Tab-separated table of C-alpha atoms in Angstrom:
chain	number	residue	atom	x	y	z
A	101	MET	CA	9.771	5.153	6.970
A	102	LEU	CA	9.861	5.762	3.240
A	103	ASN	CA	10.292	2.652	1.095
A	104	ILE	CA	12.215	3.463	-2.067
A	105	ALA	CA	12.932	1.295	-5.114
A	106	VAL	CA	15.733	1.934	-7.576
A	107	VAL	CA	15.270	0.106	-10.880
A	108	GLU	CA	18.554	0.535	-12.749
A	109	ASP	CA	20.651	-1.999	-14.659
A	110	GLU	CA	23.971	-0.143	-14.408
A	111	ILE	CA	25.485	-0.961	-11.011
A	112	ASN	CA	27.570	2.218	-10.802
A	113	VAL	CA	24.509	4.353	-11.561
A	114	SER	CA	22.308	2.563	-9.006
A	115	LYS	CA	25.050	3.052	-6.390
A	116	GLN	CA	25.184	6.777	-7.237
A	117	ILE	CA	21.423	7.089	-6.846
A	118	GLU	CA	21.531	5.208	-3.526
A	119	SER	CA	24.325	7.446	-2.314
A	120	TYR	CA	22.411	10.641	-3.135
A	121	ILE	CA	19.231	9.312	-1.505
A	122	ASN	CA	21.066	8.197	1.641
A	123	SER	CA	22.931	11.490	1.876
A	124	PHE	CA	19.752	13.558	1.671
A	125	ALA	CA	17.845	11.285	4.050
A	126	ASN	CA	20.642	11.358	6.642
A	127	GLU	CA	21.000	15.125	6.387
A	128	HIS	CA	17.259	15.645	6.883
A	129	ARG	CA	16.704	12.777	9.322
A	130	ILE	CA	14.302	10.922	7.048
A	131	GLU	CA	14.051	7.210	7.755
A	132	ILE	CA	14.284	5.225	4.519
A	133	SER	CA	14.667	1.742	3.140
A	134	ILE	CA	16.092	1.271	-0.368
A	135	SER	CA	15.642	-1.814	-2.570
A	136	VAL	CA	17.579	-2.078	-5.829
A	137	TYR	CA	16.485	-4.040	-8.893
A	138	ASN	CA	18.584	-4.453	-12.027
A	139	ASN	CA	15.595	-5.145	-14.272
A	140	ALA	CA	11.934	-4.236	-14.406
A	141	ASP	CA	10.655	-7.810	-14.561
A	142	ASP	CA	12.014	-8.613	-11.089
A	143	PHE	CA	10.722	-5.312	-9.737
A	144	LEU	CA	7.206	-5.876	-11.095
A	145	SER	CA	7.012	-9.468	-9.882
A	146	TYR	CA	7.979	-8.370	-6.352
A	147	TYR	CA	5.855	-5.212	-6.259
A	148	LYS	CA	2.926	-5.334	-3.835
A	149	ASN	CA	2.109	-1.620	-3.404
A	150	ASN	CA	5.008	-1.550	-0.982
A	151	PHE	CA	7.031	1.426	-2.247
A	152	ASP	CA	6.462	5.128	-1.765
A	153	LEU	CA	8.941	6.275	-4.381
A	154	VAL	CA	10.447	4.564	-7.452
A	155	PHE	CA	13.490	5.738	-9.379
A	156	MET	CA	13.036	4.028	-12.760
A	157	ASP	CA	15.602	3.834	-15.549
A	158	ILE	CA	14.017	3.854	-18.996
A	159	GLU	CA	16.592	1.755	-20.851
A	160	LEU	CA	16.493	-1.638	-19.143
A	161	PRO	CA	17.072	-5.218	-20.295
A	162	GLY	CA	13.833	-7.040	-21.066
A	163	ILE	CA	10.867	-4.758	-20.485
A	164	ASN	CA	11.875	-1.084	-20.644
A	165	GLY	CA	11.139	1.380	-17.869
A	166	MET	CA	8.301	3.129	-19.680
A	167	ASP	CA	6.427	-0.134	-20.356
A	168	ALA	CA	7.172	-1.280	-16.805
A	169	THR	CA	5.672	1.938	-15.473
A	170	ILE	CA	2.502	1.382	-17.497
A	171	LYS	CA	2.200	-2.047	-15.819
A	172	LEU	CA	3.076	-0.530	-12.446
A	173	ARG	CA	0.242	1.992	-12.798
A	174	GLU	CA	-2.184	-0.919	-13.206
A	175	LYS	CA	-1.143	-2.067	-9.713
A	176	ASP	CA	-0.582	1.295	-8.050
A	177	LYS	CA	-1.841	4.639	-9.300
A	178	ASN	CA	-0.296	6.629	-6.439
A	179	VAL	CA	3.348	5.600	-6.137
A	180	MET	CA	5.675	8.478	-6.987
A	181	ILE	CA	7.881	7.760	-10.006
A	182	VAL	CA	11.057	9.579	-10.983
A	183	PHE	CA	12.531	8.513	-14.305
A	184	VAL	CA	16.298	8.311	-14.553
A	185	THR	CA	17.403	8.478	-18.174
A	186	ASN	CA	19.767	9.793	-20.770
A	187	LEU	CA	16.889	9.867	-23.256
A	188	MET	CA	15.172	13.219	-22.882
A	189	GLN	CA	12.738	12.416	-25.702
A	190	TYR	CA	10.907	10.159	-23.223
A	191	ALA	CA	10.153	13.079	-20.921
A	192	VAL	CA	6.886	13.903	-22.681
A	193	ASN	CA	5.770	10.254	-22.492
A	194	GLY	CA	6.311	10.350	-18.737
A	195	TYR	CA	3.280	12.558	-18.316
A	196	SER	CA	1.063	9.801	-19.707
A	197	VAL	CA	2.054	7.579	-16.753
A	198	ASN	CA	1.912	10.419	-14.225
A	199	ALA	CA	5.650	10.539	-13.562
A	200	TYR	CA	6.674	13.046	-10.925
A	201	ASP	CA	10.050	13.996	-12.387
A	202	PHE	CA	13.012	13.120	-14.608
A	203	ILE	CA	16.682	13.021	-13.760
A	204	VAL	CA	19.029	13.085	-16.732
A	205	LYS	CA	22.241	11.051	-16.894
A	206	PRO	CA	25.064	11.803	-16.491
A	207	PHE	CA	24.186	13.276	-13.121
A	208	VAL	CA	25.014	16.795	-12.072
A	209	PRO	CA	25.413	16.432	-8.284
A	210	THR	CA	23.556	19.614	-7.327
A	211	VAL	CA	20.657	18.832	-9.679
A	212	MET	CA	20.497	15.238	-8.465
A	213	GLN	CA	20.484	16.320	-4.802
A	214	SER	CA	17.772	18.883	-5.500
A	215	ARG	CA	15.511	16.478	-7.418
A	216	ILE	CA	15.851	13.685	-4.886
A	217	GLY	CA	15.269	16.123	-2.056
A	218	ARG	CA	12.156	17.501	-3.683
A	219	ALA	CA	10.741	13.996	-4.265
A	220	LEU	CA	11.487	12.823	-0.712
A	221	GLU	CA	10.042	15.957	0.851
A	222	LEU	CA	6.873	15.740	-1.233
A	223	GLU	CA	6.422	12.069	-0.393
A	224	GLU	CA	6.875	12.802	3.313
A	225	LEU	CA	4.273	15.570	3.028
A	226	ARG	CA	1.860	13.266	1.167
A	227	ARG	CA	2.291	10.564	3.809
A	228	GLY	CA	1.906	13.034	6.644
A	229	LEU	CA	-1.341	14.364	5.206
A	230	ALA	CA	-2.624	10.829	4.624
A	231	ASP	CA	-1.766	9.877	8.219
A	232	LYS	CA	-3.582	12.969	9.544
A	233	LEU	CA	-6.626	12.235	7.383
A	234	GLU	CA	-6.683	8.615	8.516
A	235	LYS	CA	-6.424	9.653	12.173
A	236	LYS	CA	-9.188	12.229	11.768
A	237	THR	CA	-11.430	9.633	10.063
A	238	ARG	CA	-10.907	7.190	12.938
A	239	GLU	CA	-11.878	9.894	15.441
A	240	VAL	CA	-15.227	10.495	13.730
């Protein structure tokens, strides 16, 4: 199962993201669990290296998504992060926190589906390889 967090303060946008994720996961038979946070402070206080993939808005109340991601990287260097933003100028800064991708608002359905699909497939591949490596290590 993939554990996914959506950190987005606009309810309609977080519901759109959830819908796209669920649609792709159902279509490709990927088991997922989605948790939604409307601010980064709550997300960071709950976070215990328990998510595989985080969709992070950049403009959030309180701590913004970029600063939250810097703090997140202190806890977890490997979680996959996809920024969701209408501020393309932050795209370059995303590389400094090892973001996987950016999705620009307002969403274009085909682009959104493609980006989410790519992230979910890569995370499944990463997990599958980690599981195989762990199994092989136990056998030695």
